[in-house]
Amino acid sequence: MKSSPANRSRDIERQAGYLCPEHCAPPPPRSHSPHDMWFIRDGCGIVCGVITWMLVFYAEFVVVFVMLLPAKNVAYSIINGALFNGLAFLALASHFRAMCTDPGAVPKGNATKEFIESLQLKPGQVVYKCPKCCSIKPDRAHHCSVCKRCIKKMDHHCPWVNNCVGENNQKYFVLFTMYIALISLHALMMVALHFVFCFEEDWAKCSSFSPPATVILLILLCFEGLLFLIFTSVMFGTQVHSICNDETGIEQLKKEERRWAKRSKWMNMKVVFGHPFSLSWLSPFARPDHGKANLYQYVAVVCSWIPTLRCHYSV
């Protein structure tokens, strides 16, 4: 079988000696719990994350204090206020989980002679070593120059969440893009209704701010909402498409050869969001429970490691 350029660029060897384990220092003793908070100390990512929260808070300010509180219809204000604030809270919670969840980092510095020999590799079995972080790289893992780690099923590094989007936090990133798109659409609809109301009534009565200040605040919110609606809608559609096709953004960009078993689109969704389908798919507080989906994921890994094995199963 002809190998792809992406495969040839990897450091591939079959014996522990050829992997140069003597160049890798032993991994540092792990003093953290697997559930400890993950955070990348990247200046650009931190600034982008703070800007994201500030833009959401600005939208909250305009929606609540410029449009809803001065409204005469109390039911309109309560319903739209609860809906917008609820979606904004879920968006920020999803952003926090996407930013502070380990995306699937491979243990750093585990490409030691002892560890490689403990794998008991069979003749002809291939392992991958990352020369940058001295790690035994699992299949479909890629090195991130910002996180300085190899990430399992890395899709891309997103500065807006100051983290990689990978195996463990892709659900939260998808929810973040979805909720931001929803609050952007909701804000645009309320701005349009507010403009109609103000044109029909006296501008001085439709807001607690002066008419020029009200117009400026609404135009800025309209520009922000339109920009984020387009951007996050495209990102949401791209992520769902990648999940359904079980192909990350990096794999599509590098046109890597598919070496993993093919599953149905619905099963691919369950692998990311959890099995079985439930309302927890929409919650950034629920950790995905893969359940049966993990079984098929395990079978896929076995099949990719043993090319001669024929796998017959339907999903």
mmCIF file of C-alpha atoms in Angstrom:
data_model
loop_
_atom_site.group_PDB
_atom_site.id
_atom_site.type_symbol
_atom_site.label_atom_id
_atom_site.label_comp_id
_atom_site.label_asym_id
_atom_site.label_seq_id
_atom_site.Cartn_x
_atom_site.Cartn_y
_atom_site.Cartn_z
ATOM 1 C CA MET A 1 0.000 0.000 0.000
ATOM 2 C CA LYS A 2 1.375 3.397 -0.987
ATOM 3 C CA SER A 3 2.002 5.712 1.974
ATOM 4 C CA SER A 4 0.890 9.310 1.975
ATOM 5 C CA PRO A 5 3.314 12.273 2.322
ATOM 6 C CA ALA A 6 1.960 12.889 5.808
ATOM 7 C CA ASN A 7 2.984 9.385 6.869
ATOM 8 C CA ARG A 8 6.489 9.695 5.416
ATOM 9 C CA SER A 9 7.114 12.877 7.404
ATOM 10 C CA ARG A 10 6.650 11.052 10.701
ATOM 11 C CA ASP A 11 9.463 9.515 12.709
ATOM 12 C CA ILE A 12 8.601 5.857 12.128
ATOM 13 C CA GLU A 13 10.709 2.987 13.423
ATOM 14 C CA ARG A 14 10.042 -0.596 14.407
ATOM 15 C CA GLN A 15 12.704 -1.178 17.045
ATOM 16 C CA ALA A 16 13.307 0.589 20.334
ATOM 17 C CA GLY A 17 16.954 1.301 19.493
ATOM 18 C CA TYR A 18 16.138 3.174 16.298
ATOM 19 C CA LEU A 19 13.713 5.477 18.131
ATOM 20 C CA CYS A 20 16.704 7.053 19.917
ATOM 21 C CA PRO A 21 15.186 6.822 23.409
ATOM 22 C CA GLU A 22 18.462 7.984 24.941
ATOM 23 C CA HIS A 23 17.684 11.475 23.598
ATOM 24 C CA CYS A 24 14.524 11.658 25.687
ATOM 25 C CA ALA A 25 14.669 12.498 29.352
ATOM 26 C CA PRO A 26 12.459 10.428 31.648
ATOM 27 C CA PRO A 27 8.979 11.951 32.002
ATOM 28 C CA PRO A 28 8.508 14.104 35.111
ATOM 29 C CA PRO A 29 6.655 12.462 37.999
ATOM 30 C CA ARG A 30 2.946 13.111 37.710
ATOM 31 C CA SER A 31 1.774 15.112 40.701
ATOM 32 C CA HIS A 32 -1.573 16.136 39.234
ATOM 33 C CA SER A 33 -4.899 14.434 39.169
ATOM 34 C CA PRO A 34 -6.261 13.571 35.712
ATOM 35 C CA HIS A 35 -9.189 15.882 36.511
ATOM 36 C CA ASP A 36 -7.016 18.927 37.267
ATOM 37 C CA MET A 37 -7.771 22.049 35.251
ATOM 38 C CA TRP A 38 -5.897 22.397 31.977
ATOM 39 C CA PHE A 39 -4.737 25.878 30.944
ATOM 40 C CA ILE A 40 -2.403 27.034 28.155
ATOM 41 C CA ARG A 41 -0.206 30.020 29.030
ATOM 42 C CA ASP A 42 -0.292 31.656 25.611
ATOM 43 C CA GLY A 43 -0.524 35.449 25.502
ATOM 44 C CA CYS A 44 -2.460 35.635 22.244
ATOM 45 C CA GLY A 45 -4.912 32.944 23.355
ATOM 46 C CA ILE A 46 -5.509 34.578 26.745
ATOM 47 C CA VAL A 47 -6.209 37.950 25.076
ATOM 48 C CA CYS A 48 -8.607 36.333 22.575
ATOM 49 C CA GLY A 49 -10.391 34.503 25.404
ATOM 50 C CA VAL A 50 -10.822 37.716 27.424
ATOM 51 C CA ILE A 51 -12.107 39.546 24.317
ATOM 52 C CA THR A 52 -14.659 36.772 23.764
ATOM 53 C CA TRP A 53 -16.069 37.156 27.284
ATOM 54 C CA MET A 54 -16.071 40.968 27.024
ATOM 55 C CA LEU A 55 -18.031 40.840 23.749
ATOM 56 C CA VAL A 56 -20.628 38.551 25.329
ATOM 57 C CA PHE A 57 -20.920 40.890 28.337
ATOM 58 C CA TYR A 58 -21.313 43.866 25.992
ATOM 59 C CA ALA A 59 -24.172 42.076 24.232
ATOM 60 C CA GLU A 60 -25.699 41.347 27.653
ATOM 61 C CA PHE A 61 -25.487 45.035 28.589
ATOM 62 C CA VAL A 62 -27.142 46.286 25.402
ATOM 63 C CA VAL A 63 -29.850 43.630 25.384
ATOM 64 C CA VAL A 64 -30.802 44.090 29.035
ATOM 65 C CA PHE A 65 -30.303 47.815 29.704
ATOM 66 C CA VAL A 66 -30.952 49.308 26.267
ATOM 67 C CA MET A 67 -33.695 47.083 24.865
ATOM 68 C CA LEU A 68 -35.456 44.974 27.498
ATOM 69 C CA LEU A 69 -35.676 47.085 30.674
ATOM 70 C CA PRO A 70 -37.179 50.151 28.941
ATOM 71 C CA ALA A 71 -39.722 47.968 27.078
ATOM 72 C CA LYS A 72 -43.354 48.487 28.073
ATOM 73 C CA ASN A 73 -44.303 44.859 27.517
ATOM 74 C CA VAL A 74 -43.217 43.049 30.691
ATOM 75 C CA ALA A 75 -43.846 39.566 29.281
ATOM 76 C CA TYR A 76 -41.693 40.387 26.241
ATOM 77 C CA SER A 77 -38.835 41.530 28.473
ATOM 78 C CA ILE A 78 -39.014 38.519 30.820
ATOM 79 C CA ILE A 79 -39.212 35.878 28.078
ATOM 80 C CA ASN A 80 -36.472 37.342 25.895
ATOM 81 C CA GLY A 81 -34.309 38.201 28.897
ATOM 82 C CA ALA A 82 -34.492 34.666 30.264
ATOM 83 C CA LEU A 83 -33.834 33.141 26.837
ATOM 84 C CA PHE A 84 -30.897 35.396 25.970
ATOM 85 C CA ASN A 85 -29.252 35.164 29.379
ATOM 86 C CA GLY A 86 -29.707 31.395 29.488
ATOM 87 C CA LEU A 87 -28.087 30.929 26.079
ATOM 88 C CA ALA A 88 -25.292 33.374 26.979
ATOM 89 C CA PHE A 89 -24.595 31.448 30.197
ATOM 90 C CA LEU A 90 -24.396 28.149 28.271
ATOM 91 C CA ALA A 91 -22.111 29.780 25.686
ATOM 92 C CA LEU A 92 -19.672 31.034 28.347
ATOM 93 C CA ALA A 93 -19.809 27.711 30.218
ATOM 94 C CA SER A 94 -19.031 25.868 26.971
ATOM 95 C CA HIS A 95 -16.154 28.277 26.290
ATOM 96 C CA PHE A 96 -14.735 27.693 29.777
ATOM 97 C CA ARG A 97 -14.967 23.897 29.403
ATOM 98 C CA ALA A 98 -13.378 23.988 25.938
ATOM 99 C CA MET A 99 -10.565 26.182 27.276
ATOM 100 C CA CYS A 100 -9.874 24.356 30.548
ATOM 101 C CA THR A 101 -10.351 20.708 29.480
ATOM 102 C CA ASP A 102 -7.383 18.583 28.475
ATOM 103 C CA PRO A 103 -8.002 18.086 24.737
ATOM 104 C CA GLY A 104 -6.286 14.687 24.782
ATOM 105 C CA ALA A 105 -2.610 15.403 25.409
ATOM 106 C CA VAL A 106 -0.229 12.476 25.054
ATOM 107 C CA PRO A 107 2.045 11.952 28.115
ATOM 108 C CA LYS A 108 5.191 13.966 27.500
ATOM 109 C CA GLY A 109 8.589 12.280 27.367
ATOM 110 C CA ASN A 110 7.362 8.676 27.466
ATOM 111 C CA ALA A 111 9.544 7.588 24.516
ATOM 112 C CA THR A 112 12.092 6.042 26.885
ATOM 113 C CA LYS A 113 13.803 2.732 26.255
ATOM 114 C CA GLU A 114 12.019 1.104 29.174
ATOM 115 C CA PHE A 115 8.584 2.227 28.008
ATOM 116 C CA ILE A 116 9.189 1.193 24.395
ATOM 117 C CA GLU A 117 10.400 -2.249 25.467
ATOM 118 C CA SER A 118 7.373 -2.613 27.753
ATOM 119 C CA LEU A 119 5.109 -2.280 24.704
ATOM 120 C CA GLN A 120 6.392 -5.696 23.531
ATOM 121 C CA LEU A 121 6.120 -4.732 19.871
ATOM 122 C CA LYS A 122 5.709 -7.553 17.410
ATOM 123 C CA PRO A 123 7.876 -7.821 14.277
ATOM 124 C CA GLY A 124 6.555 -5.413 11.675
ATOM 125 C CA GLN A 125 4.460 -3.418 14.155
ATOM 126 C CA VAL A 126 4.885 0.326 13.707
ATOM 127 C CA VAL A 127 5.031 2.960 16.425
ATOM 128 C CA TYR A 128 5.319 6.712 16.008
ATOM 129 C CA LYS A 129 7.646 8.985 17.938
ATOM 130 C CA CYS A 130 7.283 12.761 18.119
ATOM 131 C CA PRO A 131 10.798 14.272 18.029
ATOM 132 C CA LYS A 132 9.520 17.547 19.539
ATOM 133 C CA CYS A 133 8.031 16.274 22.799
ATOM 134 C CA CYS A 134 9.673 12.802 22.886
ATOM 135 C CA SER A 135 6.343 10.986 23.092
ATOM 136 C CA ILE A 136 5.099 7.759 21.598
ATOM 137 C CA LYS A 137 2.434 9.208 19.334
ATOM 138 C CA PRO A 138 -0.865 7.298 19.066
ATOM 139 C CA ASP A 139 -2.543 6.974 15.711
ATOM 140 C CA ARG A 140 -4.274 10.193 14.554
ATOM 141 C CA ALA A 141 -2.352 12.350 17.059
ATOM 142 C CA HIS A 142 -0.575 15.535 15.963
ATOM 143 C CA HIS A 143 1.864 17.906 17.647
ATOM 144 C CA CYS A 144 0.663 21.413 18.506
ATOM 145 C CA SER A 145 3.380 24.066 18.506
ATOM 146 C CA VAL A 146 1.349 26.310 20.852
ATOM 147 C CA CYS A 147 0.386 23.675 23.439
ATOM 148 C CA LYS A 148 3.800 22.008 22.937
ATOM 149 C CA ARG A 149 2.157 18.592 23.215
ATOM 150 C CA CYS A 150 0.868 15.867 20.937
ATOM 151 C CA ILE A 151 -2.943 15.929 20.938
ATOM 152 C CA LYS A 152 -5.145 12.915 20.185
ATOM 153 C CA LYS A 153 -7.473 13.540 17.220
ATOM 154 C CA MET A 154 -6.350 17.149 17.063
ATOM 155 C CA ASP A 155 -8.659 19.172 14.811
ATOM 156 C CA HIS A 156 -6.991 22.586 15.124
ATOM 157 C CA HIS A 157 -5.675 25.063 17.677
ATOM 158 C CA CYS A 158 -8.230 27.792 18.324
ATOM 159 C CA PRO A 159 -6.923 31.039 19.897
ATOM 160 C CA TRP A 160 -10.488 32.073 20.800
ATOM 161 C CA VAL A 161 -10.669 29.223 23.325
ATOM 162 C CA ASN A 162 -6.901 29.307 23.990
ATOM 163 C CA ASN A 163 -6.677 25.560 23.463
ATOM 164 C CA CYS A 164 -6.517 22.792 20.932
ATOM 165 C CA VAL A 165 -9.749 21.187 19.803
ATOM 166 C CA GLY A 166 -9.165 17.480 20.270
ATOM 167 C CA GLU A 167 -10.617 14.185 21.395
ATOM 168 C CA ASN A 168 -11.716 15.273 24.886
ATOM 169 C CA ASN A 169 -13.046 18.815 24.358
ATOM 170 C CA GLN A 170 -14.527 18.827 20.858
ATOM 171 C CA LYS A 171 -18.037 18.553 22.289
ATOM 172 C CA TYR A 172 -17.582 21.743 24.315
ATOM 173 C CA PHE A 173 -16.166 23.623 21.325
ATOM 174 C CA VAL A 174 -19.119 22.598 19.144
ATOM 175 C CA LEU A 175 -21.552 23.705 21.869
ATOM 176 C CA PHE A 176 -19.697 27.014 22.198
ATOM 177 C CA THR A 177 -20.058 27.785 18.483
ATOM 178 C CA MET A 178 -23.716 26.717 18.521
ATOM 179 C CA TYR A 179 -24.716 28.853 21.520
ATOM 180 C CA ILE A 180 -22.790 31.904 20.267
ATOM 181 C CA ALA A 181 -24.581 31.588 16.911
ATOM 182 C CA LEU A 182 -27.953 31.342 18.704
ATOM 183 C CA ILE A 183 -27.441 34.402 20.921
ATOM 184 C CA SER A 184 -26.132 36.347 17.911
ATOM 185 C CA LEU A 185 -29.273 35.496 15.936
ATOM 186 C CA HIS A 186 -31.476 36.318 18.928
ATOM 187 C CA ALA A 187 -29.742 39.670 19.469
ATOM 188 C CA LEU A 188 -30.129 40.615 15.793
ATOM 189 C CA MET A 189 -33.857 39.839 15.906
ATOM 190 C CA MET A 190 -34.321 41.974 19.046
ATOM 191 C CA VAL A 191 -32.322 44.852 17.506
ATOM 192 C CA ALA A 192 -34.546 44.783 14.420
ATOM 193 C CA LEU A 193 -37.712 44.830 16.558
ATOM 194 C CA HIS A 194 -36.300 47.627 18.713
ATOM 195 C CA PHE A 195 -35.525 49.799 15.700
ATOM 196 C CA VAL A 196 -39.078 49.288 14.406
ATOM 197 C CA PHE A 197 -40.489 50.216 17.824
ATOM 198 C CA CYS A 198 -38.305 53.329 18.101
ATOM 199 C CA PHE A 199 -39.211 54.542 14.622
ATOM 200 C CA GLU A 200 -42.897 54.276 15.466
ATOM 201 C CA GLU A 201 -42.545 55.860 18.919
ATOM 202 C CA ASP A 202 -40.522 58.696 20.358
ATOM 203 C CA TRP A 203 -36.792 57.795 20.493
ATOM 204 C CA ALA A 204 -36.542 59.406 23.909
ATOM 205 C CA LYS A 205 -39.096 56.929 25.287
ATOM 206 C CA CYS A 206 -37.724 53.700 23.789
ATOM 207 C CA SER A 207 -34.476 53.719 25.763
ATOM 208 C CA SER A 208 -33.066 55.043 29.020
ATOM 209 C CA PHE A 209 -30.084 56.388 27.060
ATOM 210 C CA SER A 210 -30.026 59.380 24.722
ATOM 211 C CA PRO A 211 -31.119 58.699 21.119
ATOM 212 C CA PRO A 212 -27.574 59.066 19.651
ATOM 213 C CA ALA A 213 -26.101 56.754 22.298
ATOM 214 C CA THR A 214 -28.902 54.235 21.744
ATOM 215 C CA VAL A 215 -28.326 54.187 17.981
ATOM 216 C CA ILE A 216 -24.561 53.731 18.389
ATOM 217 C CA LEU A 217 -24.961 50.908 20.931
ATOM 218 C CA LEU A 218 -27.492 49.105 18.719
ATOM 219 C CA ILE A 219 -25.381 49.455 15.557
ATOM 220 C CA LEU A 220 -22.317 48.090 17.347
ATOM 221 C CA LEU A 221 -24.347 45.161 18.671
ATOM 222 C CA CYS A 222 -25.782 44.553 15.200
ATOM 223 C CA PHE A 223 -22.279 44.505 13.691
ATOM 224 C CA GLU A 224 -20.992 42.180 16.447
ATOM 225 C CA GLY A 225 -23.978 39.840 16.162
ATOM 226 C CA LEU A 226 -23.780 39.606 12.367
ATOM 227 C CA LEU A 227 -20.034 38.956 12.411
ATOM 228 C CA PHE A 228 -20.229 36.272 15.103
ATOM 229 C CA LEU A 229 -23.330 34.678 13.571
ATOM 230 C CA ILE A 230 -21.532 34.116 10.269
ATOM 231 C CA PHE A 231 -18.252 32.997 11.856
ATOM 232 C CA THR A 232 -19.675 30.603 14.443
ATOM 233 C CA SER A 233 -22.290 29.173 12.058
ATOM 234 C CA VAL A 234 -19.543 28.263 9.593
ATOM 235 C CA MET A 235 -17.416 26.782 12.396
ATOM 236 C CA PHE A 236 -20.372 24.811 13.755
ATOM 237 C CA GLY A 237 -21.194 23.373 10.327
ATOM 238 C CA THR A 238 -17.542 22.528 9.684
ATOM 239 C CA GLN A 239 -17.195 20.758 13.026
ATOM 240 C CA VAL A 240 -20.372 18.717 12.598
ATOM 241 C CA HIS A 241 -19.281 17.744 9.075
ATOM 242 C CA SER A 242 -15.852 16.650 10.365
ATOM 243 C CA ILE A 243 -17.415 14.645 13.194
ATOM 244 C CA CYS A 244 -19.878 12.871 10.884
ATOM 245 C CA ASN A 245 -17.097 11.981 8.441
ATOM 246 C CA ASP A 246 -14.702 11.054 11.291
ATOM 247 C CA GLU A 247 -11.947 13.178 9.815
ATOM 248 C CA THR A 248 -10.261 16.043 11.648
ATOM 249 C CA GLY A 249 -9.378 19.368 10.087
ATOM 250 C CA ILE A 250 -5.668 18.526 10.048
ATOM 251 C CA GLU A 251 -6.333 15.166 8.388
ATOM 252 C CA GLN A 252 -8.384 16.902 5.705
ATOM 253 C CA LEU A 253 -5.730 19.579 5.200
ATOM 254 C CA LYS A 254 -2.856 17.087 4.945
ATOM 255 C CA LYS A 255 -4.982 14.605 2.969
ATOM 256 C CA GLU A 256 -3.833 11.805 5.239
ATOM 257 C CA GLU A 257 -4.584 8.261 4.246
ATOM 258 C CA ARG A 258 -7.521 6.812 6.151
ATOM 259 C CA ARG A 259 -6.219 3.973 8.345
ATOM 260 C CA TRP A 260 -9.147 3.655 10.746
ATOM 261 C CA ALA A 261 -12.376 1.726 10.489
ATOM 262 C CA LYS A 262 -15.380 3.499 9.032
ATOM 263 C CA ARG A 263 -18.455 4.031 11.219
ATOM 264 C CA SER A 264 -21.876 5.455 10.555
ATOM 265 C CA LYS A 265 -22.347 9.217 10.946
ATOM 266 C CA TRP A 266 -24.668 8.691 13.917
ATOM 267 C CA MET A 267 -22.092 6.540 15.719
ATOM 268 C CA ASN A 268 -19.424 9.180 15.037
ATOM 269 C CA MET A 269 -21.667 11.738 16.734
ATOM 270 C CA LYS A 270 -22.050 9.422 19.730
ATOM 271 C CA VAL A 271 -18.279 9.022 20.002
ATOM 272 C CA VAL A 272 -17.951 12.795 20.501
ATOM 273 C CA PHE A 273 -21.143 13.668 22.411
ATOM 274 C CA GLY A 274 -21.767 10.425 24.291
ATOM 275 C CA HIS A 275 -23.887 7.283 24.110
ATOM 276 C CA PRO A 276 -26.842 7.076 24.120
ATOM 277 C CA PHE A 277 -28.442 10.246 22.748
ATOM 278 C CA SER A 278 -29.887 12.452 25.507
ATOM 279 C CA LEU A 279 -30.304 16.086 26.504
ATOM 280 C CA SER A 280 -26.819 15.919 28.029
ATOM 281 C CA TRP A 281 -25.545 16.385 24.465
ATOM 282 C CA LEU A 282 -26.566 20.042 24.832
ATOM 283 C CA SER A 283 -25.037 20.510 28.294
ATOM 284 C CA PRO A 284 -21.469 21.807 28.733
ATOM 285 C CA PHE A 285 -21.531 20.408 32.278
ATOM 286 C CA ALA A 286 -22.044 16.770 31.236
ATOM 287 C CA ARG A 287 -18.903 14.807 30.431
ATOM 288 C CA PRO A 288 -19.561 12.603 27.378
ATOM 289 C CA ASP A 289 -20.450 9.041 28.390
ATOM 290 C CA HIS A 290 -19.281 7.053 25.388
ATOM 291 C CA GLY A 291 -20.678 3.723 26.545
ATOM 292 C CA LYS A 292 -21.245 1.481 23.530
ATOM 293 C CA ALA A 293 -19.532 4.010 21.275
ATOM 294 C CA ASN A 294 -16.236 3.266 23.012
ATOM 295 C CA LEU A 295 -16.555 -0.396 22.038
ATOM 296 C CA TYR A 296 -16.644 0.462 18.346
ATOM 297 C CA GLN A 297 -13.867 2.976 18.827
ATOM 298 C CA TYR A 298 -11.732 0.237 20.409
ATOM 299 C CA VAL A 299 -12.472 -2.158 17.578
ATOM 300 C CA ALA A 300 -11.496 0.555 15.096
ATOM 301 C CA VAL A 301 -8.152 1.054 16.850
ATOM 302 C CA VAL A 302 -7.432 -2.675 16.844
ATOM 303 C CA CYS A 303 -8.224 -2.873 13.146
ATOM 304 C CA SER A 304 -5.976 0.070 12.339
ATOM 305 C CA TRP A 305 -3.063 -1.476 14.263
ATOM 306 C CA ILE A 306 -3.493 -4.920 12.689
ATOM 307 C CA PRO A 307 -4.028 -4.416 8.937
ATOM 308 C CA THR A 308 -4.343 -8.147 8.281
ATOM 309 C CA LEU A 309 -7.329 -8.439 10.614
ATOM 310 C CA ARG A 310 -10.676 -8.445 8.852
ATOM 311 C CA CYS A 311 -13.337 -6.616 10.818
ATOM 312 C CA HIS A 312 -16.950 -7.279 10.016
ATOM 313 C CA TYR A 313 -19.480 -5.333 12.026
ATOM 314 C CA SER A 314 -22.356 -3.020 11.245
ATOM 315 C CA VAL A 315 -23.073 0.249 13.022
#
